[in-house]
Every structure is written in structure tokens, then in C-alpha cells.
PDB file of C-alpha atoms in Angstrom:
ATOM      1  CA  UNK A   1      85.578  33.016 100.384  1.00 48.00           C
ATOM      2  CA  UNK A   2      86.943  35.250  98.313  1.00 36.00           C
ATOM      3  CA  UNK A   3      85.573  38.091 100.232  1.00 37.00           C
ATOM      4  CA  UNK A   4      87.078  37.277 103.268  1.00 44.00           C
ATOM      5  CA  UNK A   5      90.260  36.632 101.456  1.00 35.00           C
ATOM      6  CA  UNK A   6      90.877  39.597 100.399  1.00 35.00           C
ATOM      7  CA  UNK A   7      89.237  41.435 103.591  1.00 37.00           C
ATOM      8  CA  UNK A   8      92.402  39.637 104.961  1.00 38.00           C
ATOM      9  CA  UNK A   9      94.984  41.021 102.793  1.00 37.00           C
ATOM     10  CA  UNK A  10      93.669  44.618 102.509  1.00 34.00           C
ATOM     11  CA  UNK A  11      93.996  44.228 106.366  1.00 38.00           C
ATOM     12  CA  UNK A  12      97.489  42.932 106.362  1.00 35.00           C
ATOM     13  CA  UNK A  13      98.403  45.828 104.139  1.00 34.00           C
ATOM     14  CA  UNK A  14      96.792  48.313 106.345  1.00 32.00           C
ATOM     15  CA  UNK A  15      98.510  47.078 109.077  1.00 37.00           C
ATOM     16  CA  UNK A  16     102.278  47.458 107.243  1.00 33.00           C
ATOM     17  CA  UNK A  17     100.892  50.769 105.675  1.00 36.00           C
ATOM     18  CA  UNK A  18     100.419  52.081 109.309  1.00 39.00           C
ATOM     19  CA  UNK A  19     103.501  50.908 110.737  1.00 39.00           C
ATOM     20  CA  UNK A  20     105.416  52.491 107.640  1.00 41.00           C
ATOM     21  CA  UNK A  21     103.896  55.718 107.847  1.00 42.00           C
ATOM     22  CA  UNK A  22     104.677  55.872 112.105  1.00 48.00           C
ATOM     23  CA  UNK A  23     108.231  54.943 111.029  1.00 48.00           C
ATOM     24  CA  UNK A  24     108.853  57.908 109.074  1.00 49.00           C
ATOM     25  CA  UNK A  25     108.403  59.775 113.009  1.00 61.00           C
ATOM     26  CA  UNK A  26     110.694  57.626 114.489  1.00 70.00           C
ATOM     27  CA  UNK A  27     112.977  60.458 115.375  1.00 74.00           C
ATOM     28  CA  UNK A  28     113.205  63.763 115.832  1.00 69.00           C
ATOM     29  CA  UNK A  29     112.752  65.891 112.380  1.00 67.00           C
ATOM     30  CA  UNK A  30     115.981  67.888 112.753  1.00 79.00           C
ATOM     31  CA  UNK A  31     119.375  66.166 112.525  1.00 90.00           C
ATOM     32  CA  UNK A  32     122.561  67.935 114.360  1.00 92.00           C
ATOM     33  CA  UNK A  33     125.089  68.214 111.673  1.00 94.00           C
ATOM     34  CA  UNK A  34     128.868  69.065 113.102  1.00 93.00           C
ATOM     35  CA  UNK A  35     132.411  69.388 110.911  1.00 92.00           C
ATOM     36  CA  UNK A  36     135.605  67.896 112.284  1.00 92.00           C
ATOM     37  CA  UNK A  37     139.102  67.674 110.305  1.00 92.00           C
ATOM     38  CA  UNK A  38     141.492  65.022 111.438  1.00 93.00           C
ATOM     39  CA  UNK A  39     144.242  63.128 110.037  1.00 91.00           C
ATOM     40  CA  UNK A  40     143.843  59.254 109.763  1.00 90.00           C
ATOM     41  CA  UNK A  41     144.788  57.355 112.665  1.00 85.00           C
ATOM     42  CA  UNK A  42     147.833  55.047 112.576  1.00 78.00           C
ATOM     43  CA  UNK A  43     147.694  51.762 113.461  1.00 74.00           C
ATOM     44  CA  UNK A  44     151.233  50.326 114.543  1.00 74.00           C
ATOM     45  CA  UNK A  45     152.024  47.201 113.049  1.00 71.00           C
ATOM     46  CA  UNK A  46     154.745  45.635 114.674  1.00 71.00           C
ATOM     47  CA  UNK A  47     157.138  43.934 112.798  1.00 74.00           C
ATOM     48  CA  UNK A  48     156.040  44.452 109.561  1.00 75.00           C
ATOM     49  CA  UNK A  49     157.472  46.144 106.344  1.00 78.00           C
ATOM     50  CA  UNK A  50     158.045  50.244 106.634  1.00 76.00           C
ATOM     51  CA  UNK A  51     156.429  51.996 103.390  1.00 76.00           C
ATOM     52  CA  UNK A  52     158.154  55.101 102.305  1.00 78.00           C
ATOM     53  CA  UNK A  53     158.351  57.252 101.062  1.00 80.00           C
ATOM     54  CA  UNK A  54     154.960  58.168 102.089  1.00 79.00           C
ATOM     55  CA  UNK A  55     153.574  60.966 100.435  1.00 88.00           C
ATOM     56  CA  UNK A  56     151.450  63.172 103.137  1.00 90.00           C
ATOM     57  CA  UNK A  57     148.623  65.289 102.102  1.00 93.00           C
ATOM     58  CA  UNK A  58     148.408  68.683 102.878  1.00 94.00           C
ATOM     59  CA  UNK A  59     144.796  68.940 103.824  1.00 96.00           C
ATOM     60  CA  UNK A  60     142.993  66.856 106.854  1.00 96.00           C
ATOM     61  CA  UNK A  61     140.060  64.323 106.557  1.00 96.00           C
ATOM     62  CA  UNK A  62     136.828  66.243 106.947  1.00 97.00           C
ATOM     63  CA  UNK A  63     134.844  64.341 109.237  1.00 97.00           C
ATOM     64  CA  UNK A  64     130.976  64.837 108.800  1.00 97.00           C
ATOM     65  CA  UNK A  65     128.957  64.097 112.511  1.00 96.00           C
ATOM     66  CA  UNK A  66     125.229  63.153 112.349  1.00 96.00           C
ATOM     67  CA  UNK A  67     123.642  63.537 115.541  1.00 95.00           C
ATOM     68  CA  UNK A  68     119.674  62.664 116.031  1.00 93.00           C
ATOM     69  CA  UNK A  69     117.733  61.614 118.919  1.00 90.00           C
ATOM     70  CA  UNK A  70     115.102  58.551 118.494  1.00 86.00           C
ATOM     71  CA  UNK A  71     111.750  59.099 119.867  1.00 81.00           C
ATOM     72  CA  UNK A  72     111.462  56.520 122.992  1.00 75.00           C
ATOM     73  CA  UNK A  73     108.514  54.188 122.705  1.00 62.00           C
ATOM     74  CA  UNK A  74     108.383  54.019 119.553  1.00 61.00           C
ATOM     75  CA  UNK A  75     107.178  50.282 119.384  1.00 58.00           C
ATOM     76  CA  UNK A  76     105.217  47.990 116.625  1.00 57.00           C
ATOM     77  CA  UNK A  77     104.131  44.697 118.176  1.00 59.00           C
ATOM     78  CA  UNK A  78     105.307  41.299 117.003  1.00 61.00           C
ATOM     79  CA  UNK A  79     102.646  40.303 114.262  1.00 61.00           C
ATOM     80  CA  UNK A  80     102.519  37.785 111.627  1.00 60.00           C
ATOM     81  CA  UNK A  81     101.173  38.618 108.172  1.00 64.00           C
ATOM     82  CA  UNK A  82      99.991  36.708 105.284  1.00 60.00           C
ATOM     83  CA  UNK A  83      99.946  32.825 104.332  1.00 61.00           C
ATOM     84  CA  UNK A  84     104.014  32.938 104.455  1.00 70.00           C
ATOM     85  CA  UNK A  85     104.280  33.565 108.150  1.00 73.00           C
ATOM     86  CA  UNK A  86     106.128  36.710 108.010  1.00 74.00           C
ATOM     87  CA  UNK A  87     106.760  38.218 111.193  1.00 75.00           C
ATOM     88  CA  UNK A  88     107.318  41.965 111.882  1.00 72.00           C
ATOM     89  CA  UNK A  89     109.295  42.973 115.426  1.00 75.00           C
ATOM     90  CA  UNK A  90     109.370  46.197 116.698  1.00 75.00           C
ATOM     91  CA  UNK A  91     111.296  48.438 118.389  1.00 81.00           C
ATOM     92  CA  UNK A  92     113.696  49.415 115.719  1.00 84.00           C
ATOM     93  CA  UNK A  93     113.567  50.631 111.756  1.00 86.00           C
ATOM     94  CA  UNK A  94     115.692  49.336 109.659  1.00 87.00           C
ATOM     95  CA  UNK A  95     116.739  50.177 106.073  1.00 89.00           C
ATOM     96  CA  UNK A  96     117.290  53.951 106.840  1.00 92.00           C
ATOM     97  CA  UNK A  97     119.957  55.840 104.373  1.00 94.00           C
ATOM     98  CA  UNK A  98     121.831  58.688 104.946  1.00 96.00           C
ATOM     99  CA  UNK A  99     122.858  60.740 102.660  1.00 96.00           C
ATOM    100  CA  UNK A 100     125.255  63.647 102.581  1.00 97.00           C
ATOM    101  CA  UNK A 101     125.688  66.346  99.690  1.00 97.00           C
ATOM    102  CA  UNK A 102     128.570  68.550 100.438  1.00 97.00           C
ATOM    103  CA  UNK A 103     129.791  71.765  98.513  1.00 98.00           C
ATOM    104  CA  UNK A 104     133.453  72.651  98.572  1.00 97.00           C
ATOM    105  CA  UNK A 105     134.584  76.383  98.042  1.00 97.00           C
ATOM    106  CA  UNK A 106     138.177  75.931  95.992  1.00 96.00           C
ATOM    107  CA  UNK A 107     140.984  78.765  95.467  1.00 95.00           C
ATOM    108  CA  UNK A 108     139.805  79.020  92.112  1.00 92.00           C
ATOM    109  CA  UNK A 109     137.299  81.873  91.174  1.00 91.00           C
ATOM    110  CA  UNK A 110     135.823  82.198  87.643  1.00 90.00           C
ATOM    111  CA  UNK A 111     133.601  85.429  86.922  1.00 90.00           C
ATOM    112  CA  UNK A 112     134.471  86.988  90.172  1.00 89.00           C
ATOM    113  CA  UNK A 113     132.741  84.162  91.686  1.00 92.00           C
ATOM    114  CA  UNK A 114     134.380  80.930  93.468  1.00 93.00           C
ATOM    115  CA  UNK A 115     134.661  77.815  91.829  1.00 95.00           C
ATOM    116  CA  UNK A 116     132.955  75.152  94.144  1.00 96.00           C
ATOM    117  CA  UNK A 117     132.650  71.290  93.842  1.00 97.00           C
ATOM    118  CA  UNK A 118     129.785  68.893  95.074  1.00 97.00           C
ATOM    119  CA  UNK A 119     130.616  65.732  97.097  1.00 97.00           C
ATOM    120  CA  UNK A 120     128.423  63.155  97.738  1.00 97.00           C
ATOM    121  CA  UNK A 121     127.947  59.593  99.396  1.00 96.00           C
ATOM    122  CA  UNK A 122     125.298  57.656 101.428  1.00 96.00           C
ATOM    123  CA  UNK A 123     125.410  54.967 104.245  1.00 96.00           C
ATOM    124  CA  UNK A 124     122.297  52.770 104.698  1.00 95.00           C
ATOM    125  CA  UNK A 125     122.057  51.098 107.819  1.00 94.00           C
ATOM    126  CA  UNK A 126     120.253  47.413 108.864  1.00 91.00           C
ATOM    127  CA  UNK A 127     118.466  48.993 111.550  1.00 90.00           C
ATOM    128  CA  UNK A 128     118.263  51.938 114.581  1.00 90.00           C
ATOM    129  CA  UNK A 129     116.957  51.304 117.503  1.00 88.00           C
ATOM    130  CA  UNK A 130     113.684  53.573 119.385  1.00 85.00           C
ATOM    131  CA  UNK A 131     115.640  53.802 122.349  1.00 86.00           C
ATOM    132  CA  UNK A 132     114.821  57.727 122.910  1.00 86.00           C
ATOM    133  CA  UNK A 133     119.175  57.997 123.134  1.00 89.00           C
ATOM    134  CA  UNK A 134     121.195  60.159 120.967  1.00 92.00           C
ATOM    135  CA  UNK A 135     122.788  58.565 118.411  1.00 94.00           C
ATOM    136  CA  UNK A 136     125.712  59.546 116.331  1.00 95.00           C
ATOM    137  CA  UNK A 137     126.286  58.923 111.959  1.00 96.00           C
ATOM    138  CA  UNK A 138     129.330  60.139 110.940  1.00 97.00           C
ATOM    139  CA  UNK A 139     131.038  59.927 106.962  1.00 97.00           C
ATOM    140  CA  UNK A 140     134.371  61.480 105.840  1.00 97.00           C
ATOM    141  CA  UNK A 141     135.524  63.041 102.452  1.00 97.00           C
ATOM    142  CA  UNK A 142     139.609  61.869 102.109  1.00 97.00           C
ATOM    143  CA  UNK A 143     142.106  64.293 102.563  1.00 97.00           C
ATOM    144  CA  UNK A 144     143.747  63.813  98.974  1.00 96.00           C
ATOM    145  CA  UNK A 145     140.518  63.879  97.493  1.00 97.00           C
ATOM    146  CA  UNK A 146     140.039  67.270  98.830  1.00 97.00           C
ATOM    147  CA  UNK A 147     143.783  68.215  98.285  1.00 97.00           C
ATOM    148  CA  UNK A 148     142.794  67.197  94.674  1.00 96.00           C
ATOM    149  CA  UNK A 149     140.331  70.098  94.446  1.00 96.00           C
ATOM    150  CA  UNK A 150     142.363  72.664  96.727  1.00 96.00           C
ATOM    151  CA  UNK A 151     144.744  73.625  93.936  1.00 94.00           C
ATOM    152  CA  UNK A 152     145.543  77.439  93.622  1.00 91.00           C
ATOM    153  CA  UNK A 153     146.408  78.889  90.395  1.00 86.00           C
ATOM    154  CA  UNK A 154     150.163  78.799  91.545  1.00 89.00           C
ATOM    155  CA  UNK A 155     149.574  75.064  91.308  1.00 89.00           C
ATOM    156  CA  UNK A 156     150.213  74.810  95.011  1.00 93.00           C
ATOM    157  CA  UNK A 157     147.739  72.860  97.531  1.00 95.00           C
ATOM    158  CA  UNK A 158     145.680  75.203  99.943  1.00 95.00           C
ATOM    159  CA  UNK A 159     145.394  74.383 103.445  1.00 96.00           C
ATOM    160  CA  UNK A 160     141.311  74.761 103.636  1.00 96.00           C
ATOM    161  CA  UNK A 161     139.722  74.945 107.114  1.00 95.00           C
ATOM    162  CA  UNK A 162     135.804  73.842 108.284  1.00 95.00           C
ATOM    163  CA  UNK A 163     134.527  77.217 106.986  1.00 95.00           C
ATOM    164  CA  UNK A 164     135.008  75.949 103.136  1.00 97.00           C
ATOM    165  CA  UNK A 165     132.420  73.423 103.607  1.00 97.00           C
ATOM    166  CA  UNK A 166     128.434  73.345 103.282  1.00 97.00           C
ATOM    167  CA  UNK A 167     127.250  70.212 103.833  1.00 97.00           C
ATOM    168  CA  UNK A 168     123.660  69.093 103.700  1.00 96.00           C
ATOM    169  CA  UNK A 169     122.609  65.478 105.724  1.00 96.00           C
ATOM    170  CA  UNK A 170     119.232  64.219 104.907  1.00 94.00           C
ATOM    171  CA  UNK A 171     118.126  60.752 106.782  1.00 93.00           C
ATOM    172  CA  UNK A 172     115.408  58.876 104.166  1.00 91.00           C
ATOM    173  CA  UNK A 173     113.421  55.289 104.140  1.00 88.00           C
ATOM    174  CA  UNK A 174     112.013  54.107 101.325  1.00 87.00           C
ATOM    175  CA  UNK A 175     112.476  57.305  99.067  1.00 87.00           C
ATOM    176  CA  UNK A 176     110.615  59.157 102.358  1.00 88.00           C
ATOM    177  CA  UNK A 177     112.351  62.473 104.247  1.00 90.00           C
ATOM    178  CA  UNK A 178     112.731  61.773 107.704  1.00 89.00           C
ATOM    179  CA  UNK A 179     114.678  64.644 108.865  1.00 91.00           C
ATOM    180  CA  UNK A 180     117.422  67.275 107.172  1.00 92.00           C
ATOM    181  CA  UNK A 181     120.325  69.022 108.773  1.00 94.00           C
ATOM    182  CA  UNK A 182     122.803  71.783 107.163  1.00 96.00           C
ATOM    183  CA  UNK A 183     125.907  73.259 108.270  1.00 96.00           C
ATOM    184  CA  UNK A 184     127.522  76.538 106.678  1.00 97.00           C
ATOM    185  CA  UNK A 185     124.351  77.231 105.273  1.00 96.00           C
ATOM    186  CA  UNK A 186     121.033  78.354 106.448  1.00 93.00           C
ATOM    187  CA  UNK A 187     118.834  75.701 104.221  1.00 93.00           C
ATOM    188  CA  UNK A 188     118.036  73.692 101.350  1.00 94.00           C
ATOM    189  CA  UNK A 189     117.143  76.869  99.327  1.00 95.00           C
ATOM    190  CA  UNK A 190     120.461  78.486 100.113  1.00 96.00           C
ATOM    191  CA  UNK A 191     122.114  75.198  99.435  1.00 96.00           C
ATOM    192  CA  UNK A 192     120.270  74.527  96.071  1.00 96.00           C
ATOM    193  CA  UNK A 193     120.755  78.050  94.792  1.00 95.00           C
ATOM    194  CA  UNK A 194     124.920  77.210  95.365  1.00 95.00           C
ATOM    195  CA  UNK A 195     124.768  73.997  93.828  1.00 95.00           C
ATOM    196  CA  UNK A 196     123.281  75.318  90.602  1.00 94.00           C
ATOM    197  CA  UNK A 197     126.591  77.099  89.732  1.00 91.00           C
ATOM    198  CA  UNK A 198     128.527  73.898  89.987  1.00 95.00           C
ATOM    199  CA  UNK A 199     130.092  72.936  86.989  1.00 93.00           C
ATOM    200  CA  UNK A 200     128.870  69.461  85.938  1.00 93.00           C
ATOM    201  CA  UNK A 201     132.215  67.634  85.802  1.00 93.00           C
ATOM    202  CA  UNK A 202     133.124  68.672  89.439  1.00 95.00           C
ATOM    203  CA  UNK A 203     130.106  66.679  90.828  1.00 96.00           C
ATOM    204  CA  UNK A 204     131.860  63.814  92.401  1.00 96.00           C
ATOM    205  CA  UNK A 205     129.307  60.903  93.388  1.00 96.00           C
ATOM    206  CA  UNK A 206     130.393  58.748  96.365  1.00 95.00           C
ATOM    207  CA  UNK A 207     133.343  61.437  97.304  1.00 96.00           C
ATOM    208  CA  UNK A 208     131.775  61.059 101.009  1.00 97.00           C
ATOM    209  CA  UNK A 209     132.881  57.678 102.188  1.00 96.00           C
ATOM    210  CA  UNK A 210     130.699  56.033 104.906  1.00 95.00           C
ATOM    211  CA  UNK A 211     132.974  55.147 107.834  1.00 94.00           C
ATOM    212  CA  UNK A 212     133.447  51.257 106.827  1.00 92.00           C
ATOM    213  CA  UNK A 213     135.618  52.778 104.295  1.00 92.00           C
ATOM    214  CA  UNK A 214     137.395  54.386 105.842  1.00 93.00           C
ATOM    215  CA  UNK A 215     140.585  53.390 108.454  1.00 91.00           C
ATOM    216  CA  UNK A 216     137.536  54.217 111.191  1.00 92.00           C
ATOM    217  CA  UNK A 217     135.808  51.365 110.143  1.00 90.00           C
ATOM    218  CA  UNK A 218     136.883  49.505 113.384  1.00 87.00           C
ATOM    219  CA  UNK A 219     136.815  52.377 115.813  1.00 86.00           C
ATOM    220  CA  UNK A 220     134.739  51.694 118.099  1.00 88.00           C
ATOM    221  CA  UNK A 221     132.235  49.328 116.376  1.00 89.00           C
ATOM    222  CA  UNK A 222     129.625  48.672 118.635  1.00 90.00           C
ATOM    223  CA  UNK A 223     128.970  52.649 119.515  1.00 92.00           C
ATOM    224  CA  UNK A 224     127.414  53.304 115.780  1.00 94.00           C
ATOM    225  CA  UNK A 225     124.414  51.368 114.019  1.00 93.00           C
ATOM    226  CA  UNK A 226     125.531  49.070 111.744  1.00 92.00           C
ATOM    227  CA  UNK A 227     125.986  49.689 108.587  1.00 93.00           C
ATOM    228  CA  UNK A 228     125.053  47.353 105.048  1.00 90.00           C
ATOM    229  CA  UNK A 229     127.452  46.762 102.676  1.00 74.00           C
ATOM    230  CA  UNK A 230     127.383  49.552  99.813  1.00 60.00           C
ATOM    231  CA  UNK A 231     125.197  48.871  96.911  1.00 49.00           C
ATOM    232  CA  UNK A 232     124.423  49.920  93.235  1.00 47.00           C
ATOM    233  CA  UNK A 233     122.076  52.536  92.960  1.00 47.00           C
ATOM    234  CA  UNK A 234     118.918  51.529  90.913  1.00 41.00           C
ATOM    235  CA  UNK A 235     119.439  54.760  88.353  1.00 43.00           C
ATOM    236  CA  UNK A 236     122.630  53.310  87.533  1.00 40.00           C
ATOM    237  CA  UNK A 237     124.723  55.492  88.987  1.00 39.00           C
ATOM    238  CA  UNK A 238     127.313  52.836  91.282  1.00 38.00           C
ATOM    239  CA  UNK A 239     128.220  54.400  94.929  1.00 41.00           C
ATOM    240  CA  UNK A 240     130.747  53.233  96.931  1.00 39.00           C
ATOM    241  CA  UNK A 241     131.484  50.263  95.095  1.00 38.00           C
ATOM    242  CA  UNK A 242     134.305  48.611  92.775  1.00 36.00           C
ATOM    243  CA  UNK A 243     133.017  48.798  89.070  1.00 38.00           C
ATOM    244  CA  UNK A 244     130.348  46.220  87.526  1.00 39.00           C
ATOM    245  CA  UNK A 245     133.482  44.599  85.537  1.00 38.00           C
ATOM    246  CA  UNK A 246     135.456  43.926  88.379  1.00 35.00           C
ATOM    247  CA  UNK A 247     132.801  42.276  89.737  1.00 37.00           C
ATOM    248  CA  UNK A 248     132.633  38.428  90.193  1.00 37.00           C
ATOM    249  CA  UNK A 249     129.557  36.313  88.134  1.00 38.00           C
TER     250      UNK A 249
END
């Protein structure tokens, strides 16, 4: 009885295993990574209170696109597992995370060499469908965040362009590289080599927003997967999120 017990479960778990490991193939293994600066849309609210002043900045949001293609046919069959009746569907993977490094050059040089800072930030999403479409990700570094590092030694703001920025995308599940993209730079070595010389107090963790924080969040909703709610990372690091103390019990 035993036996056949656990027969039963190592086949269960076989089962899973193989439909994780075909997940990780669910798309293709390159993603398309494209820059875009843009100021934040307005929304007109009609008969409500005028702010000023308003204090513009003088630098644009930088707007990272994500573009991948799912493989079509991708499919896992509806299957129950186990003595708890837990039911698998296919057809889409869920709890993929994207996350985005991206190195800034500033006005500043020290040594001869520029002064650069690291931005970074993640979006995990419920689930993407295998439809074999294109699909689009895209997360946005603030434009006063980036006017906060864009300070020449005149003290003045500079007006940076796409050209300042390398980003790196990588799409994971479970801790597992499903595809990398770059833009501005050739590769992770390239990109690794640059991020050695930045200094550690100008490494700014969750400086890329995912686009439910930002005023896109209700642009059109239904065109994007859907995003989860931002949550704390298990090395204790916090992204995206208000701190611990703030936090209701």
C-alpha cells in the first residue's frame, strides 16, 4: 500500500516537474527591449481644486518597453493531483517576474570616468497567456527621480536623452531565466563590467516603477497582463512597497 502510495506521488511530482520545466520555453528566449521618454499624461478633472505652483521637472519619464512573443500551443491539460484535488489548467503561466536593472550615465565624472547610477524594479504578473501573439511589458523610472541624479557640477539639472541609458530586462519564474534583453549595451558582460564601477550608495532598488504605479496604471488596462500587487522580497530587501512600519497588523 505503501508502494503504490508513493508510486502515486513520485508520479504526481513528475507530472508538475515536467510541466515546470516546458514552462520555462513558453516564449521566445530573446525579449525586445525599446526606450521611450514622455511626460506624464494629464488627466482633467473638472471642477476640482487647481494645484500650483507646480513645480515641473526638467527631465521626461523614461519609459522601458518589453516586447516578447509566446510560443502558440503551448498547452498543459487540465489534471488533478494529489488527495486535495488540486487542479492544474493550461494554456497560460503564471507567476512570471520581470525585472529591469538600468544604469544611468550622470554629468558627473570622477577619475576621468563618468559617474553612473543603477536603477532597479520588478513587476510579477498572475499569468500570460500561450497565445503565440506579441505581447508588450513596459516599467518607467520618474522624471524627478532621474532629475535627482542629472545634476551638473554647476548645480543645474541636465536635460539627458535615451542614449544615457543601459537597461537590462530579464523575464524569470521561480528563480529560472526565461529570456534577457539589453538596450545601449551589447550584453550581460558589458553590462556587468559597468555596473561594477557603481558606487554603492547610488544603487537605487525599486527606482523602476511597474506601470500600476505609475499615472499609466489605467491606460489601457486590458491590453497588458495583469499585474500582482508588489511584494517584499524574501532577502529583505522591500520593492515597491510602503515600509514594514507603516504597515497595518
Amino acid at each position: 500500500m505503501f508502494f503504490r502510495v508513493m508510486t502515486a506521488a513520485v508520479s504526481v511530482m513528475l507530472m508538475i516537474s515536467a510541466v515546470m520545466a516546458k514552462e520555462v520555453r513558453f516564449i521566445n528566449d530573446r525579449l525586445d527591449v525599446e526606450l521611450q521618454e514622455s511626460d506624464a499624461p494629464q488627466v482633467d478633472y473638472k471642477k476640482s481644486v487647481s494645484f500650483t505652483p507646480r513645480n515641473e521637472p526638467d527631465n521626461k519619464w523614461l519609459v522601458i518597453r518589453v516586447e516578447f512573443e509566446t510560443k502558440k500551443g503551448f498547452s498543459v491539460p487540465v489534471m488533478e493531483a494529489g488527495k486535495r484535488g488540486r487542479v492544474f489548467f493550461g494554456g497560460s503561466v503564471d507567476d512570471i517576474v520581470l525585472s529591469i536593472r538600468v544604469l544611468m550615465d550622470t554629468p558627473v565624472k570622477r577619475n576621468q570616468r563618468t559617474v553612473r547610477v543603477l536603477f532597479t524594479g520588478s513587476t510579477e504578473f498572475y499569468s500570460i497567456r500561450c497565445d503565440g501573439k506579441k505581447h508588450l511589458a513596459v516599467m518607467f523610472i520618474p522624471a524627478k527621480l532621474i532629475d535627482r541624479y542629472a545634476v551638473s557640477s554647476d548645480g543645474n539639472v541636465k536635460r539627458l536623452s535615451k542614449n544615457d541609458f543601459a537597461v537590462e530586462a530579464v523575464m524569470s519564474r521561480s528563480g529560472t531565466v526565461i529570456a534577457r534583453g539589453y538596450r545601449n549595451v551589447k550584453g550581460i558582460r558589458d553590462f556587468e563590467e559597468m555596473l561594477r564601477e557603481v558606487p554603492e550608495n547610488l544603487k537605487i532598488v525599486g527606482g523602476v516603477f511597474p506601470r500600476s504605479r505609475t499615472p499609466w496604471a489605467w491606460a489601457d488596462f486590458d491590453g497588458f497582463d495583469l499585474e500582482k500587487e508588489p511584494l517584499p522580497r524574501m532577502d529583505g530587501i522591500v520593492e515597491n512597497t510602503v515600509p514594514a512600519e507603516a504597515q497595518p497588523d
